[in-house]
GROMACS .gro file of N, CA and C in nm:
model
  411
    1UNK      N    1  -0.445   0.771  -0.091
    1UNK     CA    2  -0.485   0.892  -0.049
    1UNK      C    3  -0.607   0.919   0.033
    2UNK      N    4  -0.700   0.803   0.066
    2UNK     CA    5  -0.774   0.838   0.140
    2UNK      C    6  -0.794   0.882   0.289
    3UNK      N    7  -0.885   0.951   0.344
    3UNK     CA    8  -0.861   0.943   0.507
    3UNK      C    9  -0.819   0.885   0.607
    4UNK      N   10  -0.873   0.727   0.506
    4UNK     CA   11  -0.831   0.620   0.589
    4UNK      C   12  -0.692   0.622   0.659
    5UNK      N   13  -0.611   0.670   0.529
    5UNK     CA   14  -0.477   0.597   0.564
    5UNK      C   15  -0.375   0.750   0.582
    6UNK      N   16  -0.462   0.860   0.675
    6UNK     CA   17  -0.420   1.027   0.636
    6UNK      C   18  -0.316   0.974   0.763
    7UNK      N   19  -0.327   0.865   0.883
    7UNK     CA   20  -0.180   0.839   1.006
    7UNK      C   21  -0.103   0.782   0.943
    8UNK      N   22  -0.085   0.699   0.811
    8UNK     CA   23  -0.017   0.613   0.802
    8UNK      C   24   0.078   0.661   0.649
    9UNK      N   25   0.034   0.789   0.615
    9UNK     CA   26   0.060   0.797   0.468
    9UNK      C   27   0.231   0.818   0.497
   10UNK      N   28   0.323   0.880   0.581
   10UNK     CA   29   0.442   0.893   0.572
   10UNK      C   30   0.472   0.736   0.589
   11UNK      N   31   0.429   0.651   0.644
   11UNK     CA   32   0.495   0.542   0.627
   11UNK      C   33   0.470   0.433   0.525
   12UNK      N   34   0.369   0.485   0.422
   12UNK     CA   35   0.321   0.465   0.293
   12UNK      C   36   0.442   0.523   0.194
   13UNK      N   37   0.449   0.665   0.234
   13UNK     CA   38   0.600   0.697   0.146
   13UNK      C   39   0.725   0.650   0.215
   14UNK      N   40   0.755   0.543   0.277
   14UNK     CA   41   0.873   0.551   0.299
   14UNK      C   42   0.834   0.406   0.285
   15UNK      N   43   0.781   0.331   0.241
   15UNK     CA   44   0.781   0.194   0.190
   15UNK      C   45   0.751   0.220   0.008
   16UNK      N   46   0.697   0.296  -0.048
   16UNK     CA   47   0.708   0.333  -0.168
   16UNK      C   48   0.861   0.349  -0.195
   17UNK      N   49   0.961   0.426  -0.135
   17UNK     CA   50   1.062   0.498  -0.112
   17UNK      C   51   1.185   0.392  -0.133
   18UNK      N   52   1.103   0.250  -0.033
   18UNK     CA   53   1.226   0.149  -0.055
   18UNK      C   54   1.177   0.038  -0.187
   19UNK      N   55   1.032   0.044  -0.203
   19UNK     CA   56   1.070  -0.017  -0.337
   19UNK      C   57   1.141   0.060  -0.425
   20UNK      N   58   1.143   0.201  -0.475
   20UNK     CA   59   1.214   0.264  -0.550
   20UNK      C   60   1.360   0.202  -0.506
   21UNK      N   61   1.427   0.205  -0.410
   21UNK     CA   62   1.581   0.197  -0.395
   21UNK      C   63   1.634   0.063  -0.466
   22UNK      N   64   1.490  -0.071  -0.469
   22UNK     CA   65   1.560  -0.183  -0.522
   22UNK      C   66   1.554  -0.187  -0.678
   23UNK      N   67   1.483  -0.068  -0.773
   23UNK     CA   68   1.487  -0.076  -0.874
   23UNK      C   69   1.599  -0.010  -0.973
   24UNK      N   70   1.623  -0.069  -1.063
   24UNK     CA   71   1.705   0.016  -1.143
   24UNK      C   72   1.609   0.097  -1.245
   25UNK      N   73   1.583   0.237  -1.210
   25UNK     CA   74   1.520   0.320  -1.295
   25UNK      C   75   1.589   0.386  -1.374
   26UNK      N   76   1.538   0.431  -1.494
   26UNK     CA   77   1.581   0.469  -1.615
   26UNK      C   78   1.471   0.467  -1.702
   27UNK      N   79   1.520   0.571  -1.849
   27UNK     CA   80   1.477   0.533  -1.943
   27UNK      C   81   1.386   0.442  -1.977
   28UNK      N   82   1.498   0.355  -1.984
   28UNK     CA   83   1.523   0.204  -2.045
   28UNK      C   84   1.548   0.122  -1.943
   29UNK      N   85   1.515   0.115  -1.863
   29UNK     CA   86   1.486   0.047  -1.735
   29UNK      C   87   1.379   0.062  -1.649
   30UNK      N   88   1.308   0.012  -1.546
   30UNK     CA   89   1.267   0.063  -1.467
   30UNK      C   90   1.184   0.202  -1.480
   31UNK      N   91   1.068   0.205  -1.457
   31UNK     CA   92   0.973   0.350  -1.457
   31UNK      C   93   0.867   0.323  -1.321
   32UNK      N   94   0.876   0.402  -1.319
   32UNK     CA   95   0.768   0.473  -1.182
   32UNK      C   96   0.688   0.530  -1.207
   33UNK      N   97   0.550   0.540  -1.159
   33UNK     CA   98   0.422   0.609  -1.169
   33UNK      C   99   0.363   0.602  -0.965
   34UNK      N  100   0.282   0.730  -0.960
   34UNK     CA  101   0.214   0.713  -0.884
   34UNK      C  102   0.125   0.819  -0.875
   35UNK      N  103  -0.013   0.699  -0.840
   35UNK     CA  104  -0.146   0.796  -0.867
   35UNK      C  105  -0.227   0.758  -0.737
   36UNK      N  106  -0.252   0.879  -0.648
   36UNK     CA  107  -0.317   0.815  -0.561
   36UNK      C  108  -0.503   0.833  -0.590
   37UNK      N  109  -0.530   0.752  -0.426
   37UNK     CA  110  -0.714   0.777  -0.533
   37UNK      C  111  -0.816   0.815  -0.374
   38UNK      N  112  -0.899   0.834  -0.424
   38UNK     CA  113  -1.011   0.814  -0.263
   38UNK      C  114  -1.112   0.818  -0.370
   39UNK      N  115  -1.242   0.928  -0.310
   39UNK     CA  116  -1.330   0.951  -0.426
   39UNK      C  117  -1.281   0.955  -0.559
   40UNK      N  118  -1.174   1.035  -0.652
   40UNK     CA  119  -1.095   1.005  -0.747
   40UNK      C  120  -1.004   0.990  -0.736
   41UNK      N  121  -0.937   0.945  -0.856
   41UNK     CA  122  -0.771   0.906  -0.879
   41UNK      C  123  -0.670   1.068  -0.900
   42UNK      N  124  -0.609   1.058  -0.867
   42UNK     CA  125  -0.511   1.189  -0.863
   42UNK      C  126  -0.359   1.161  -0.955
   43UNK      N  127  -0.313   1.164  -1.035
   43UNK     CA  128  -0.201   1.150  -1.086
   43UNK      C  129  -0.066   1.232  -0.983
   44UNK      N  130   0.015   1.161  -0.924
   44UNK     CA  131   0.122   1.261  -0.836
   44UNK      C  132   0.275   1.228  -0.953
   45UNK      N  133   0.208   1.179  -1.045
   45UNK     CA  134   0.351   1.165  -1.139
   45UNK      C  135   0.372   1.002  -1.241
   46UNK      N  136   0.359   1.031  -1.361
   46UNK     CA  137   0.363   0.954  -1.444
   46UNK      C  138   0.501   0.849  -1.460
   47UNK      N  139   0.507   0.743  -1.556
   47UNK     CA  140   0.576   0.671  -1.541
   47UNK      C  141   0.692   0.685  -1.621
   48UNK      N  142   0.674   0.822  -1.674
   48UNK     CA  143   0.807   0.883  -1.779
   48UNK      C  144   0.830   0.983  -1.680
   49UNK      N  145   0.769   1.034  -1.560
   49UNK     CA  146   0.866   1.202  -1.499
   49UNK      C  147   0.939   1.160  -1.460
   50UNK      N  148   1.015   1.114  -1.391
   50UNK     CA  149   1.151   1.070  -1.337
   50UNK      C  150   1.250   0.958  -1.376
   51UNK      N  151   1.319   0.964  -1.414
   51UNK     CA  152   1.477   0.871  -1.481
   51UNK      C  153   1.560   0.855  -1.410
   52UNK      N  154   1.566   0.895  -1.242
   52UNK     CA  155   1.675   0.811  -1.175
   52UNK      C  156   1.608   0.810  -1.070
   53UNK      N  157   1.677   0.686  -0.982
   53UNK     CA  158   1.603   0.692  -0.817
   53UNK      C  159   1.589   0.811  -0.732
   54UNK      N  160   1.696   0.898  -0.759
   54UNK     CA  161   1.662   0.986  -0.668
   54UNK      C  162   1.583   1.092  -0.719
   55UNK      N  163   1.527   1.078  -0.798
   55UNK     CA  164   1.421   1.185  -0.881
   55UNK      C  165   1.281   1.134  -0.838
   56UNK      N  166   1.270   0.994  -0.845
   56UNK     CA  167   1.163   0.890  -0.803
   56UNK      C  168   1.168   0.924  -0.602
   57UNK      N  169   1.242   0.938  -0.540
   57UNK     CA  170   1.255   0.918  -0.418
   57UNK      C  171   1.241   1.062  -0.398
   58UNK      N  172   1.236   1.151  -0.482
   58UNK     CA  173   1.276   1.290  -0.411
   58UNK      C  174   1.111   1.368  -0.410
   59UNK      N  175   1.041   1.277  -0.568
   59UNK     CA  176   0.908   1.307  -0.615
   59UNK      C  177   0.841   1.248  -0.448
   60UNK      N  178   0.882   1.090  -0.414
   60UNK     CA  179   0.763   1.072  -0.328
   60UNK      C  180   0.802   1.129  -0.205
   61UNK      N  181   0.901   1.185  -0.160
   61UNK     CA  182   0.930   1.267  -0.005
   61UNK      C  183   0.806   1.367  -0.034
   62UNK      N  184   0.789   1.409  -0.144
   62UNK     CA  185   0.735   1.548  -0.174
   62UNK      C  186   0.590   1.547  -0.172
   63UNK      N  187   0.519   1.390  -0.191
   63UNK     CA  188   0.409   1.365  -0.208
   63UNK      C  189   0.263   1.437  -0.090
   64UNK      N  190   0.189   1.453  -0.134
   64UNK     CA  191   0.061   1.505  -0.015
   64UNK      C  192  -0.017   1.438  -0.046
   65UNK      N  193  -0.075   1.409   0.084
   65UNK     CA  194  -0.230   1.268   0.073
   65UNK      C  195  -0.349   1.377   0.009
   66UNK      N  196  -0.413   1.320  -0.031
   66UNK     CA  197  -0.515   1.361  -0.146
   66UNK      C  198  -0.646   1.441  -0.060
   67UNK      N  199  -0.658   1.287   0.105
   67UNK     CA  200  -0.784   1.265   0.151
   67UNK      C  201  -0.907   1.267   0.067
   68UNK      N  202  -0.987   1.198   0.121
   68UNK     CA  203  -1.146   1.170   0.108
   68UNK      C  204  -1.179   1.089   0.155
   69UNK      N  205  -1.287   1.093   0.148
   69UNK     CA  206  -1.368   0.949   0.219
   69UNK      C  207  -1.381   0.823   0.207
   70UNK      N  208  -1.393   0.839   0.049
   70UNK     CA  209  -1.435   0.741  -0.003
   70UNK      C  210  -1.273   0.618  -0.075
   71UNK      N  211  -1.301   0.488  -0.081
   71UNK     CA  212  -1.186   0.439  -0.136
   71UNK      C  213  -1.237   0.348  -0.277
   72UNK      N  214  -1.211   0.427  -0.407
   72UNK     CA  215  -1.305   0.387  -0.496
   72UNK      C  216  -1.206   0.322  -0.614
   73UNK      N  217  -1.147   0.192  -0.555
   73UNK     CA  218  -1.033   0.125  -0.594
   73UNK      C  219  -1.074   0.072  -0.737
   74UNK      N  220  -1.227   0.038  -0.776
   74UNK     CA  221  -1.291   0.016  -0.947
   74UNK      C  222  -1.207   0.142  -0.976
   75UNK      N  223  -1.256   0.226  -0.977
   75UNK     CA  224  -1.198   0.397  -1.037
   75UNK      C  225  -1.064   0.396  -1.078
   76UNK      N  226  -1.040   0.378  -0.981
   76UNK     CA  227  -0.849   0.397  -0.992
   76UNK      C  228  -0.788   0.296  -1.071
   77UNK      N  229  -0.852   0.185  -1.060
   77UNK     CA  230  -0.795   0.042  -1.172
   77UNK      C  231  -0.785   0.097  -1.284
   78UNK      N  232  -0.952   0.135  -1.300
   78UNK     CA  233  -0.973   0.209  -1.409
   78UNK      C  234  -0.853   0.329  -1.502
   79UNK      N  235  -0.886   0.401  -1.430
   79UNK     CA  236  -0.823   0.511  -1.448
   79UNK      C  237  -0.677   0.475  -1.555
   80UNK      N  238  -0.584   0.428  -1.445
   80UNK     CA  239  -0.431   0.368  -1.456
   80UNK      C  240  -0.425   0.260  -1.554
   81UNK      N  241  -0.548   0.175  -1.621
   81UNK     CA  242  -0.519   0.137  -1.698
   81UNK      C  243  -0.532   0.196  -1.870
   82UNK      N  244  -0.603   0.343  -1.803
   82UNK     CA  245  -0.671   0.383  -1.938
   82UNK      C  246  -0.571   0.526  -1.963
   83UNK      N  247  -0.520   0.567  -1.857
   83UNK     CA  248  -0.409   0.709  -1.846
   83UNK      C  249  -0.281   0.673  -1.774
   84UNK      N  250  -0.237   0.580  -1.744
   84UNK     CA  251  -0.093   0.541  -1.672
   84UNK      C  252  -0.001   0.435  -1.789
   85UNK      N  253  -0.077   0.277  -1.786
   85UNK     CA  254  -0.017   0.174  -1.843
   85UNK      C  255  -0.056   0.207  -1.986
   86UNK      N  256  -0.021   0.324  -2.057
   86UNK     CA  257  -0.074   0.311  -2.166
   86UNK      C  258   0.074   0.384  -2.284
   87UNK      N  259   0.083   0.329  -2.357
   87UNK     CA  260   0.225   0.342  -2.456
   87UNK      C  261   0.247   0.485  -2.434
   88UNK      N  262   0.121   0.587  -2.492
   88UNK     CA  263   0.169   0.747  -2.463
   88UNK      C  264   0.237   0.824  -2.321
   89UNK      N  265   0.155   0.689  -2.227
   89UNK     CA  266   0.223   0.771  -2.119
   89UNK      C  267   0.343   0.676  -2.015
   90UNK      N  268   0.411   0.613  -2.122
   90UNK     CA  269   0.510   0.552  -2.113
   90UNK      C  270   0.493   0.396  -2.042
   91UNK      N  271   0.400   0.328  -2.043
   91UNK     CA  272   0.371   0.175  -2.085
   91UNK      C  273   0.433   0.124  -2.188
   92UNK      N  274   0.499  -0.005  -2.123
   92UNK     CA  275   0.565  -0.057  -2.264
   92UNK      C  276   0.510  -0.177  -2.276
   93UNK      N  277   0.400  -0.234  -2.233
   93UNK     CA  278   0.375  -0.330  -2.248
   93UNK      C  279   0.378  -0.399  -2.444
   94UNK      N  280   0.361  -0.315  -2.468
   94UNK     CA  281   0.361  -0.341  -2.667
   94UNK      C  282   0.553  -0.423  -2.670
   95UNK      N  283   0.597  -0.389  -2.604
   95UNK     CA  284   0.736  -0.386  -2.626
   95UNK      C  285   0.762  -0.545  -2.572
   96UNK      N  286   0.706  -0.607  -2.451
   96UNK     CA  287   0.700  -0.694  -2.404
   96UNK      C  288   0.798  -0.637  -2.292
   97UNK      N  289   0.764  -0.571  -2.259
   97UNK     CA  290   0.821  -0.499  -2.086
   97UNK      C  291   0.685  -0.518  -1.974
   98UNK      N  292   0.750  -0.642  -1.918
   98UNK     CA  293   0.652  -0.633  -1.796
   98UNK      C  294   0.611  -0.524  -1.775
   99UNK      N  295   0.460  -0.536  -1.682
   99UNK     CA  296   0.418  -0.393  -1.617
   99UNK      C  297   0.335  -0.444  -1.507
  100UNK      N  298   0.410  -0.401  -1.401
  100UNK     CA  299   0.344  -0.398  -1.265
  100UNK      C  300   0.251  -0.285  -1.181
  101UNK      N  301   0.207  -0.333  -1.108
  101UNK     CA  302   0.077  -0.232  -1.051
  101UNK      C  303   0.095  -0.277  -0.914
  102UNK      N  304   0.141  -0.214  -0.785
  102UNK     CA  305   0.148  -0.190  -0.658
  102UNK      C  306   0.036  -0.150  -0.647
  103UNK      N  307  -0.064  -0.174  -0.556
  103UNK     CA  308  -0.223  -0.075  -0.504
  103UNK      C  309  -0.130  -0.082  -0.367
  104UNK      N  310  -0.174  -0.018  -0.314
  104UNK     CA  311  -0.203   0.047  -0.134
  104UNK      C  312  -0.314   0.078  -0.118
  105UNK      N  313  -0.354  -0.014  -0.027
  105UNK     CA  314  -0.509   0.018   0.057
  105UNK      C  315  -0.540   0.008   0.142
  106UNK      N  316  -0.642   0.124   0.242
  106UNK     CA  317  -0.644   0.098   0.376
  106UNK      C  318  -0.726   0.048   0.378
  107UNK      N  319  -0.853   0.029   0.319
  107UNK     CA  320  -1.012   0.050   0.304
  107UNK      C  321  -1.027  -0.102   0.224
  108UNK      N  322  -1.140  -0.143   0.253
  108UNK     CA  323  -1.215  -0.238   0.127
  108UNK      C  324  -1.296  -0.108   0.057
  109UNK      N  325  -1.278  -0.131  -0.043
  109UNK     CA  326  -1.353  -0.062  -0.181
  109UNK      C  327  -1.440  -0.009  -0.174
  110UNK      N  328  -1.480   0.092  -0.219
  110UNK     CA  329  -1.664   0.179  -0.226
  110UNK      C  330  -1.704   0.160  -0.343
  111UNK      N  331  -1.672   0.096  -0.443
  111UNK     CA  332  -1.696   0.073  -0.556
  111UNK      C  333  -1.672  -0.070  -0.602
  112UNK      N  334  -1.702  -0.137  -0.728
  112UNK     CA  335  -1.680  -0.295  -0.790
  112UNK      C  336  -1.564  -0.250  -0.823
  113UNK      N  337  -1.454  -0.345  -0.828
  113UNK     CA  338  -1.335  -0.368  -0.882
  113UNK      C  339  -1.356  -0.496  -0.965
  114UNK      N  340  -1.447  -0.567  -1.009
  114UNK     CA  341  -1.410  -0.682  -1.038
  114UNK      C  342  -1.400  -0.647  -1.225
  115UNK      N  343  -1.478  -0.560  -1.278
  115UNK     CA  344  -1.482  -0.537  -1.417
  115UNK      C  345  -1.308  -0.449  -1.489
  116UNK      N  346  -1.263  -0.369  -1.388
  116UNK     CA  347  -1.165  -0.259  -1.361
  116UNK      C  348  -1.071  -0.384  -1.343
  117UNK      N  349  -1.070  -0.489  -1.253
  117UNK     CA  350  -0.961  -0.597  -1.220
  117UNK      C  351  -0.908  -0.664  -1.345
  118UNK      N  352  -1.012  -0.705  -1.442
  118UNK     CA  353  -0.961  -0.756  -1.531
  118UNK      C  354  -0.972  -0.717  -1.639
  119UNK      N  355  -1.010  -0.589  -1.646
  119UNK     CA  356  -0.959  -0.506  -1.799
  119UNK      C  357  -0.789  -0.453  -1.782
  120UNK      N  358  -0.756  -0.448  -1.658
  120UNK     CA  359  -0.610  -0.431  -1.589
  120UNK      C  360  -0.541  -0.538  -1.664
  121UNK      N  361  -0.591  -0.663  -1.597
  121UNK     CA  362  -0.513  -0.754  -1.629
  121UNK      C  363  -0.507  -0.804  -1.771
  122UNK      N  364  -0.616  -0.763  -1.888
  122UNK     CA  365  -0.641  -0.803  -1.999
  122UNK      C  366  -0.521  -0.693  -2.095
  123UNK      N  367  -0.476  -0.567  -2.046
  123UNK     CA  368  -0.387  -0.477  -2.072
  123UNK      C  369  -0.218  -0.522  -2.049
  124UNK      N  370  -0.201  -0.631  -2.015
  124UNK     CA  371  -0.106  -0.692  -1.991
  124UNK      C  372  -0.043  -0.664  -1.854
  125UNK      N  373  -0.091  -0.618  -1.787
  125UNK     CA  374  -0.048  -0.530  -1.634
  125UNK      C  375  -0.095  -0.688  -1.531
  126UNK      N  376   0.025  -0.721  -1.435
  126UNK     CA  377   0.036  -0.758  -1.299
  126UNK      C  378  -0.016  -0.665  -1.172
  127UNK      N  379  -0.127  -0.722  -1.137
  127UNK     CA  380  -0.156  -0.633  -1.029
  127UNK      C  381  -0.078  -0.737  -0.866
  128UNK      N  382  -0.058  -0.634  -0.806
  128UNK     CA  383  -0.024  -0.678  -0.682
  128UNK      C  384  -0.109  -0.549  -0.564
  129UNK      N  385  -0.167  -0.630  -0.439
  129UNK     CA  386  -0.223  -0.530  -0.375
  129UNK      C  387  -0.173  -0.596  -0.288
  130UNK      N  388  -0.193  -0.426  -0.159
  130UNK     CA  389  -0.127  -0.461  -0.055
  130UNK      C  390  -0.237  -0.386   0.083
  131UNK      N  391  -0.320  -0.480   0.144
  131UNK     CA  392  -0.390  -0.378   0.247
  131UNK      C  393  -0.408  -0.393   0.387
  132UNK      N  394  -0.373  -0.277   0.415
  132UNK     CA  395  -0.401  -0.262   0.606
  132UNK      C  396  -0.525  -0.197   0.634
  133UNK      N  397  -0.542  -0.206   0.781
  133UNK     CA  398  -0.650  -0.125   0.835
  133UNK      C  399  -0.776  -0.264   0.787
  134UNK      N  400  -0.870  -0.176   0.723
  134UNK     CA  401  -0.996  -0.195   0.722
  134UNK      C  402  -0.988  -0.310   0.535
  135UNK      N  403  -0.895  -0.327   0.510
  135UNK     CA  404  -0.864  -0.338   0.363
  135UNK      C  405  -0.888  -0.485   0.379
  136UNK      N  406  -0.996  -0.535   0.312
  136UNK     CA  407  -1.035  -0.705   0.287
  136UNK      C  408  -0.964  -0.798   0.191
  137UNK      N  409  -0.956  -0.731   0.090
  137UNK     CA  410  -0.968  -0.799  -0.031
  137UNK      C  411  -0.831  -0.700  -0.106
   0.00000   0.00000   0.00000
């Protein structure tokens, strides 16, 4: 959601759009979350609101970039591991259900990620990042 990426965000949702198409979502399958971030993290929909792809695909057509300035990717680790991947808000990691973490970034960081990186990963969560533009690391 940051400024950075305010040319590129429709083609941010339409690569979000096709990972949704290769998943089988459900219930009991497959869950979706997405939270975007700049200065803060923004929740645009948890990993229990939607139960079929096209609920998941229809949420991110619908999505609006957040903007800000800042890209404060510690924060957002943060955040998602403490209000997203978490059993109440439909994390199953207790269950032994993988749990993956997509980042999108245009930016290298305004903040440390390295403490946020591996309390992520200590939560049982796979991070995978993915960055253009100005995005280092």
């Amino acid at each position: 959601g940051s400024d950075k990426v305010r040319g590129a965000f429709p083609s941010v949702q339409r690569f979000i759009s096709r990972v949704a198409d290769n998943l089988d979502i459900g219930r009991d399958k497959a869950r979706v979350g997405v939270v975007q971030y700049s200065d803060n993290p923004r929740v645009n929909f948890y990993l229990t609101s939607h139960t079929t792809n096209q609920d998941v695909k229809d949420a991110i057509n619908g999505l609006s970039q957040i903007g800000g300035r800042r890209a404060n990717t510690g924060a957002a680790l943060d955040y998602v591991t403490k209000n997203i991947f978490t059993q109440s808000a439909g994390g199953r990691a207790e269950e032994g259900v993988p749990q993956f973490l997509i980042l999108l970034t245009g930016s290298k960081s305004s903040d440390d990620v390295s403490r946020a990186a591996l309390a992520l990963k200590e939560a049982g969560v796979a991070p995978f990042s993915i960055g253009s533009g100005d995005a280092d690391e």
